[in-house]
mmCIF file of C-alpha atoms and ligand atoms in Angstrom:
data_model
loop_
_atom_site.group_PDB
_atom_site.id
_atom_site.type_symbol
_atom_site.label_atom_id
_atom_site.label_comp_id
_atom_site.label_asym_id
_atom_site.label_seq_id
_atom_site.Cartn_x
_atom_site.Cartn_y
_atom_site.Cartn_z
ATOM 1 C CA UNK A 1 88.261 28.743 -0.258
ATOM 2 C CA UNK A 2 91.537 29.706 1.045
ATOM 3 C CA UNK A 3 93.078 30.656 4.249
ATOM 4 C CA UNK A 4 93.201 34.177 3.230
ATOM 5 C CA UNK A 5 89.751 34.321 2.909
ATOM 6 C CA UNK A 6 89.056 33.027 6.451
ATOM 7 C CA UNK A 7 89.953 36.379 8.112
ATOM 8 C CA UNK A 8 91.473 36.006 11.370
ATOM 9 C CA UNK A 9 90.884 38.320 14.191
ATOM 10 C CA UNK A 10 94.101 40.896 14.476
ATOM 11 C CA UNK A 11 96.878 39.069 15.925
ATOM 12 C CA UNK A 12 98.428 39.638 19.187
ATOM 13 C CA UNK A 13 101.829 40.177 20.867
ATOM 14 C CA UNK A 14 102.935 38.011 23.963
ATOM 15 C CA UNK A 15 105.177 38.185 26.358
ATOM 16 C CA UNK A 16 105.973 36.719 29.760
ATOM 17 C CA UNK A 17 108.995 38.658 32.125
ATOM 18 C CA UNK A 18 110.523 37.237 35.005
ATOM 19 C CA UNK A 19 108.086 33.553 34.735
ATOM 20 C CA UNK A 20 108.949 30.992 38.331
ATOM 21 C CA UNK A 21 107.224 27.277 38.110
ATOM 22 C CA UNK A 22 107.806 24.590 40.753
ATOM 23 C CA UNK A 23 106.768 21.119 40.761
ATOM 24 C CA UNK A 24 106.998 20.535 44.600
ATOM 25 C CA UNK A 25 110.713 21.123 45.485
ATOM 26 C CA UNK A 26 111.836 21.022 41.472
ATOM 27 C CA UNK A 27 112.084 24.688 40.114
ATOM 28 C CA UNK A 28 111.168 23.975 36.436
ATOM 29 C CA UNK A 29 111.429 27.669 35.033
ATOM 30 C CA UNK A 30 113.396 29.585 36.807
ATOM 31 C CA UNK A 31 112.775 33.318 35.861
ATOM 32 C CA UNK A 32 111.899 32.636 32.101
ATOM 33 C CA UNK A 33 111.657 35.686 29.423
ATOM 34 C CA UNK A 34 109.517 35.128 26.770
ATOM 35 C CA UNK A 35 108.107 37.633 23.808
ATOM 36 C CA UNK A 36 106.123 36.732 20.653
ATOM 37 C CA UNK A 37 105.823 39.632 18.156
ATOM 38 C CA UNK A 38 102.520 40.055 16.495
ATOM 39 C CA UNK A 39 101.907 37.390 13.335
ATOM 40 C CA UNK A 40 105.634 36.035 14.348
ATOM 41 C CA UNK A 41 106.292 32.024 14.212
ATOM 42 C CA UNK A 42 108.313 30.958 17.379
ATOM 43 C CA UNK A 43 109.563 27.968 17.593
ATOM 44 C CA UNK A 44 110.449 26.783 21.326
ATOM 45 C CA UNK A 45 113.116 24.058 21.886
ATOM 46 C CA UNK A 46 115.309 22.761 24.215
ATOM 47 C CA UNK A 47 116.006 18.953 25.922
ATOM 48 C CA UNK A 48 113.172 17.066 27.133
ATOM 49 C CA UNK A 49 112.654 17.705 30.473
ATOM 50 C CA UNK A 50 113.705 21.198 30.178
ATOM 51 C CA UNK A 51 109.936 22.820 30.856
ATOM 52 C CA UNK A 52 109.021 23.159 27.444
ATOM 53 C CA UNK A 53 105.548 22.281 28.271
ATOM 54 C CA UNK A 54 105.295 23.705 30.999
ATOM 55 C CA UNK A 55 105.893 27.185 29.493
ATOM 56 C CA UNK A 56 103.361 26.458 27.127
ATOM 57 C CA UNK A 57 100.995 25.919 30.059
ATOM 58 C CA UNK A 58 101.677 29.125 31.461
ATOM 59 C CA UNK A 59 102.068 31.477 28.219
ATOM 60 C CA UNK A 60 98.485 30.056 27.077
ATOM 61 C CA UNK A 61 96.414 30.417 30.590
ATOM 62 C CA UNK A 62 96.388 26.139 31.052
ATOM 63 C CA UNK A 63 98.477 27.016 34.637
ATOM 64 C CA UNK A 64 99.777 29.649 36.480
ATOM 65 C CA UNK A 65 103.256 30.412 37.299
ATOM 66 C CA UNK A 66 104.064 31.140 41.185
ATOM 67 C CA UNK A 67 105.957 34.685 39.723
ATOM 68 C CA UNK A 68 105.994 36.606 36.918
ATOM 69 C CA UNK A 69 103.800 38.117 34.283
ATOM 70 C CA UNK A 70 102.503 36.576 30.877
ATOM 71 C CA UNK A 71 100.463 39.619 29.010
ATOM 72 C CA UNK A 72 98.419 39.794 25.453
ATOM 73 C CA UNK A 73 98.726 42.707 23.935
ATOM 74 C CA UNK A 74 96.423 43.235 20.868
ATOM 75 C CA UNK A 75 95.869 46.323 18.699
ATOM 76 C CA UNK A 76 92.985 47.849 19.785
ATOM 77 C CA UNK A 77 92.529 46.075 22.714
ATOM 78 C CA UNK A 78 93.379 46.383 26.577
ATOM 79 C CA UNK A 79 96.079 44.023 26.797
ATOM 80 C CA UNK A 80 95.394 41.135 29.483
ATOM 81 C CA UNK A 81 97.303 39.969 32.266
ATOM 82 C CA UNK A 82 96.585 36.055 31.101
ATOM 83 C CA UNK A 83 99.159 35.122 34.513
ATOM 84 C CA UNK A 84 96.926 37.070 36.969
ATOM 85 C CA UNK A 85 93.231 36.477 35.094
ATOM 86 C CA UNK A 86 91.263 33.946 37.149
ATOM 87 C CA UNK A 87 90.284 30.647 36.377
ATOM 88 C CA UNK A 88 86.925 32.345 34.488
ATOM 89 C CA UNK A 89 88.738 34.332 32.385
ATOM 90 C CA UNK A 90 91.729 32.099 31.249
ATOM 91 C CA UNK A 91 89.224 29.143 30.181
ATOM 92 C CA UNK A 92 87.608 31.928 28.517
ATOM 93 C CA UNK A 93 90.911 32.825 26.581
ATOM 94 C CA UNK A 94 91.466 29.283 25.744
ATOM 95 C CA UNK A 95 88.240 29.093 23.819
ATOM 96 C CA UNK A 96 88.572 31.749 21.612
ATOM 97 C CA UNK A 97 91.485 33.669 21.279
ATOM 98 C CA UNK A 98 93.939 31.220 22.174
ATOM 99 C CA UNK A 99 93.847 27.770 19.603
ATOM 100 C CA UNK A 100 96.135 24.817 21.035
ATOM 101 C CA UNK A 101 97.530 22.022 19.102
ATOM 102 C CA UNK A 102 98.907 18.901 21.079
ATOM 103 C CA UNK A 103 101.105 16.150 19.765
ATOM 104 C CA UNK A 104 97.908 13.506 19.580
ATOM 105 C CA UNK A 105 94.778 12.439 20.632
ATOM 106 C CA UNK A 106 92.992 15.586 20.648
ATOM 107 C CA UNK A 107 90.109 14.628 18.298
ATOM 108 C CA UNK A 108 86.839 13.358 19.670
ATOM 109 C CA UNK A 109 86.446 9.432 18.530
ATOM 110 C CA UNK A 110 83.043 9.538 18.378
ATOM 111 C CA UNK A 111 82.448 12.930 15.627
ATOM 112 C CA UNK A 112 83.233 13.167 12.717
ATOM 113 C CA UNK A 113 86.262 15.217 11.298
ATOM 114 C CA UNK A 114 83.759 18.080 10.652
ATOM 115 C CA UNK A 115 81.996 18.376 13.812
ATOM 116 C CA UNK A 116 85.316 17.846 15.624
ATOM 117 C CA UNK A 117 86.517 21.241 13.563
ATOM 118 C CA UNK A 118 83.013 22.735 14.486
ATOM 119 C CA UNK A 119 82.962 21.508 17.897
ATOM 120 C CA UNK A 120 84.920 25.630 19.526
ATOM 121 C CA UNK A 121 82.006 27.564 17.504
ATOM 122 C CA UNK A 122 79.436 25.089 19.093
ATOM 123 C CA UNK A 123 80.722 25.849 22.533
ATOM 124 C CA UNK A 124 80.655 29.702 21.958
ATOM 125 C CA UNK A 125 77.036 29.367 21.051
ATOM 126 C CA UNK A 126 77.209 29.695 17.434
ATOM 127 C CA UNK A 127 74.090 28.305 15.089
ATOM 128 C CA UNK A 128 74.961 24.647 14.264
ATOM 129 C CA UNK A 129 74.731 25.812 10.320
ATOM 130 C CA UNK A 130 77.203 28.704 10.621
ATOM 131 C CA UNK A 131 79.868 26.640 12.897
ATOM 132 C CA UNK A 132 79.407 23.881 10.101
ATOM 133 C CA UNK A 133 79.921 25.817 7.201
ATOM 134 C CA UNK A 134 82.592 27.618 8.608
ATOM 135 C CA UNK A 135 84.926 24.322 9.685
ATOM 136 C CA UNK A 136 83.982 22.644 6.713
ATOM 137 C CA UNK A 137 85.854 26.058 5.073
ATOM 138 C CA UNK A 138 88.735 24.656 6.637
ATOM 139 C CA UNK A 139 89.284 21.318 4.884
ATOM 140 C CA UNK A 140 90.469 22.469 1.206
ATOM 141 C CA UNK A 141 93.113 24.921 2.474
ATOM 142 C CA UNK A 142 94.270 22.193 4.716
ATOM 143 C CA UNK A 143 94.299 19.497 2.376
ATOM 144 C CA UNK A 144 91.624 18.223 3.677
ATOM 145 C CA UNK A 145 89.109 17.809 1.172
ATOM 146 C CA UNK A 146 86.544 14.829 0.896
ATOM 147 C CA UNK A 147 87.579 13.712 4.723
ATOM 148 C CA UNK A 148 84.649 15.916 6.161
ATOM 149 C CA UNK A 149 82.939 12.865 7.573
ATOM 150 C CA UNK A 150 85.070 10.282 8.313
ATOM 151 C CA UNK A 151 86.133 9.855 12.316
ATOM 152 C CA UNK A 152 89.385 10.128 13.869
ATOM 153 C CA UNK A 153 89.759 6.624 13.918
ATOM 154 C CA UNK A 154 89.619 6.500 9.928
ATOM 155 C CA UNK A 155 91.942 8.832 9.053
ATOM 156 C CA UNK A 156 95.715 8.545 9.394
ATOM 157 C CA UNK A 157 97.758 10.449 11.864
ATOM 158 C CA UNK A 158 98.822 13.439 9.410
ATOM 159 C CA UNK A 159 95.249 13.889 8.524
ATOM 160 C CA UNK A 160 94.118 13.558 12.273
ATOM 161 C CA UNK A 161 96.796 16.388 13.052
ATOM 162 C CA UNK A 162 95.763 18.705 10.174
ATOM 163 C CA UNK A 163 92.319 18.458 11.414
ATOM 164 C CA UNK A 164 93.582 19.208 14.897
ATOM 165 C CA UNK A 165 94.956 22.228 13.104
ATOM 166 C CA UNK A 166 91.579 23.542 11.751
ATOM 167 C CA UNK A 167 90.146 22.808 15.133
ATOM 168 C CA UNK A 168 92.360 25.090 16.329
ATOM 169 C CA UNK A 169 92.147 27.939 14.140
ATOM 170 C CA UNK A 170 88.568 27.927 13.257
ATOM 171 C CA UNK A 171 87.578 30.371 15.934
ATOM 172 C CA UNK A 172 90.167 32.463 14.721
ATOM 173 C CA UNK A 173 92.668 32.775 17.523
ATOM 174 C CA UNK A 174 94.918 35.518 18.057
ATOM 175 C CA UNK A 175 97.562 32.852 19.137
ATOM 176 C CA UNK A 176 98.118 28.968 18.260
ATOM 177 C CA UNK A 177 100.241 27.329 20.526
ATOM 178 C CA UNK A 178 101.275 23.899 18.923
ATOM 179 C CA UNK A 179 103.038 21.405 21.177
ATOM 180 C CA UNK A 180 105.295 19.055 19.110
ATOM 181 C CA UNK A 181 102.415 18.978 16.395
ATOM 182 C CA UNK A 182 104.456 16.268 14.627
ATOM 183 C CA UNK A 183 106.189 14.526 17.071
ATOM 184 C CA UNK A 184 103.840 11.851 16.872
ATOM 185 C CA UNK A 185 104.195 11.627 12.948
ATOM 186 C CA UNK A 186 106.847 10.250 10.616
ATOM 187 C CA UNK A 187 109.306 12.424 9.297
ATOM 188 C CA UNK A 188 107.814 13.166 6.047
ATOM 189 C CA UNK A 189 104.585 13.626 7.269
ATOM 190 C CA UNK A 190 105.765 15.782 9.429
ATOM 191 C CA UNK A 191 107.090 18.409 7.240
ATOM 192 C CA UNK A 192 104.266 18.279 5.892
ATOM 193 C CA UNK A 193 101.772 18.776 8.497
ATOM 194 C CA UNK A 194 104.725 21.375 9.480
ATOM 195 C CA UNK A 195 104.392 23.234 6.175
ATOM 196 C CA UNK A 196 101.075 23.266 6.169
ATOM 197 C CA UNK A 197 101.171 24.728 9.916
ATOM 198 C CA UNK A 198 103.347 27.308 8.700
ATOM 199 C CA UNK A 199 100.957 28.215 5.879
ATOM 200 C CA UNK A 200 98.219 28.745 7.905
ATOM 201 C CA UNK A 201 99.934 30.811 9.852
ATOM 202 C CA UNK A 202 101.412 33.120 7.125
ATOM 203 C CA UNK A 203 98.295 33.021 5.508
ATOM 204 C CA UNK A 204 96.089 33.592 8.634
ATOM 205 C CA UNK A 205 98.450 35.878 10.400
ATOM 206 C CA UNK A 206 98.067 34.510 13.975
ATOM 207 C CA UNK A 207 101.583 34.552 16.322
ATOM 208 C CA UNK A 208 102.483 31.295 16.248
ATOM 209 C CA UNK A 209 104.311 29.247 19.365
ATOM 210 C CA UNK A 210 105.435 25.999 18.423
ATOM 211 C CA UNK A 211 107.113 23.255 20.742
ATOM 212 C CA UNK A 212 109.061 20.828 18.736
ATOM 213 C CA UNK A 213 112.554 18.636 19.115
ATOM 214 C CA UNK A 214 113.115 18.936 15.624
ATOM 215 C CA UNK A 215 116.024 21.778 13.870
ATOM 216 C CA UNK A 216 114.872 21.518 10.718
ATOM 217 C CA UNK A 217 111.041 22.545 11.650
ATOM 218 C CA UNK A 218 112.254 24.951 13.860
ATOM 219 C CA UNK A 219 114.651 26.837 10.876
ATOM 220 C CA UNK A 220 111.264 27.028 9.251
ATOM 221 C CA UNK A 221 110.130 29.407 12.282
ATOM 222 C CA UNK A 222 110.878 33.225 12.101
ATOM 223 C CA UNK A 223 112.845 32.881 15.281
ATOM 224 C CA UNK A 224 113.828 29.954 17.650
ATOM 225 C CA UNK A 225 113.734 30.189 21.453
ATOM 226 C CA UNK A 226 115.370 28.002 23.669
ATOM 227 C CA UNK A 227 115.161 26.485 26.862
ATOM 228 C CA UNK A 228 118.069 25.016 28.950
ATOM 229 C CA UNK A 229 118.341 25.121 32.661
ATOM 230 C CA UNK A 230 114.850 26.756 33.639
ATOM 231 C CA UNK A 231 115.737 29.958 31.551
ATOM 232 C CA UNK A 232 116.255 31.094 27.579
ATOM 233 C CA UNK A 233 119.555 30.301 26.623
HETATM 234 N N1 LIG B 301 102.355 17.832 36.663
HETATM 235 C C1 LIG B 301 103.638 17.640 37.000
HETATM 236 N N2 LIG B 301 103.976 17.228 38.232
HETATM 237 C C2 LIG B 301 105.267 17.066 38.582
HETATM 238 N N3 LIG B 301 106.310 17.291 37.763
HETATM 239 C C3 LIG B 301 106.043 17.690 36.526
HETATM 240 C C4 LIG B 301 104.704 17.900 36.074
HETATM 241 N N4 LIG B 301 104.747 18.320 34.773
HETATM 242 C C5 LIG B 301 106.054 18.365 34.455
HETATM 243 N N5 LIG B 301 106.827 18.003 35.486
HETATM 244 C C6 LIG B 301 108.314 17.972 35.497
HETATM 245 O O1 LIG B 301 108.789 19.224 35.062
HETATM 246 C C7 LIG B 301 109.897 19.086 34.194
HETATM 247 C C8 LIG B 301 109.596 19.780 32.867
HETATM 248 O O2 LIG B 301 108.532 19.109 32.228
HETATM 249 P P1 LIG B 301 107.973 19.560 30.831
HETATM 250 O O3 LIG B 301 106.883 18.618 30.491
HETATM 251 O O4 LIG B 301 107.632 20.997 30.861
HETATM 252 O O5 LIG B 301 109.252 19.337 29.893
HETATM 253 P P2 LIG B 301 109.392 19.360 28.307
HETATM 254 O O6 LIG B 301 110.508 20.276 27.980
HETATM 255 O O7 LIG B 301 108.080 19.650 27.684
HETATM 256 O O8 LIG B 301 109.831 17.870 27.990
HETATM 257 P P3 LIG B 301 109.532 16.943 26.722
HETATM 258 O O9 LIG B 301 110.422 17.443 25.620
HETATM 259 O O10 LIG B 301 109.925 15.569 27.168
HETATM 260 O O11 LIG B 301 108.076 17.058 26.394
HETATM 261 C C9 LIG B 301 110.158 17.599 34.074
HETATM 262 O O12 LIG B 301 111.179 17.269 34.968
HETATM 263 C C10 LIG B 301 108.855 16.964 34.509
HETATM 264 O O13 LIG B 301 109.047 15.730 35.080
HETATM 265 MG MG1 LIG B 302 106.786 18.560 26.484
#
């Protein structure tokens, strides 16, 4: 099994125009422009601080940004206002066509690596069998293989990460939105949790927006973005 045989559902373009976000008197964005081609790899930068995170937040429907617009525009499909959808709708988004990586501590402790992976097909109301069968499809291409059942706890933090990574993409998202995926991680592991990311992706097709400190993982990107200020610089 390979990624290419785990076909993902038609990527999507995003973009955000014009996006405002406060934290009581400290304007964090301050009129950010954003796009994301379809299948693209971004990779967003910028000091810490800078609202990194926080632009992540509001691209993938976690908050909403007091102005501006943040739209999904797939082929074939209306394109959706994810900055103006209610609450519904954006936890909605989050579950299946939006797949979020964070920098640690994602898995739950108490499954094992395989139901963790299952765990998004579960919660769309998918048979237990098919969900199974179809995260345990995700271990091989991943590196994965032979960890199915340990827990969280048992595996190191590369492996923990790469099974973040199937997590993410096994309900076949039109966009994974990774923040500092390695940041946790050692340099070498890093790259090659990184590479493997970037495989996925390639393989998978999904538009890819990836937080991370790091130049050389963001040259590995199609295009780097990057925040200074509260805007793209
Ligand atoms: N929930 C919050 N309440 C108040 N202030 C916040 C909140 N979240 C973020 N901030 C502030 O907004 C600014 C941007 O934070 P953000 O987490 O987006 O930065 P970042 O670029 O991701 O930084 P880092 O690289 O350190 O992760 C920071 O000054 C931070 O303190
Ligand atoms: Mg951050």
């Amino acid at each position: 099994m390979s990624f290419e045989e785990i076909t993902p559902r038609p990527p999507a373009a995003l973009w955000a125009r014009g996006i405002v976000r406060s934290y009581g008197d400290q304007q964090v964005l301050r009129g950010v422009d954003f796009a994301a081609a379809s299948g693209e790899s971004v990779a967003l930068t910028g000091p810490s601080g800078s609202g990194k995170t926080t632009l992540l937040h509001v691209l993938s429907g976690i908050a909403v940004p007091d102005a501006g617009e943040v739209v999904l525009a797939a082929a074939g499909r209306a394109p959706v206002a994810v900055a103006k959808a209610g609450a519904e709708e954006r936890a909605r988004l989050r579950r299946g066509t939006f797949g979020m990586v964070f920098q640690s501590g994602q898995l739950l402790a108490e499954l094992t690596a395989v139901e963790n992976v299952a765990l998004p097909l579960l919660l769309e109301g998918r048979p237990a069998r098919e969900a199974q069968a179809a995260a345990a499809a995700m271990f091989a291409p991943l590196g994965l293989d032979g960890l199915q059942e340990r827990r969280p706890g048992e595996l190191s933090g590369g492996q923990q990460q790469r099974v973040a990574i199937a997590r993410a993409l096994v309900p076949r998202p039109t966009v994974l939105f990774a923040d500092e995926p390695t940041g946790a991680l050692d340099r070498r592991t890093g790259e090659q949790v990184m590479g493997l990311l970037l495989d996925a992706q390639r393989a998978t097709g999904v538009t890819l927006v990836v937080v991370t400190h790091d130049p050389e993982i963001a040259a590995r990107c199609d295009r780097v973005v990057t925040l200074r200020d509260g805007a793209v610089r």
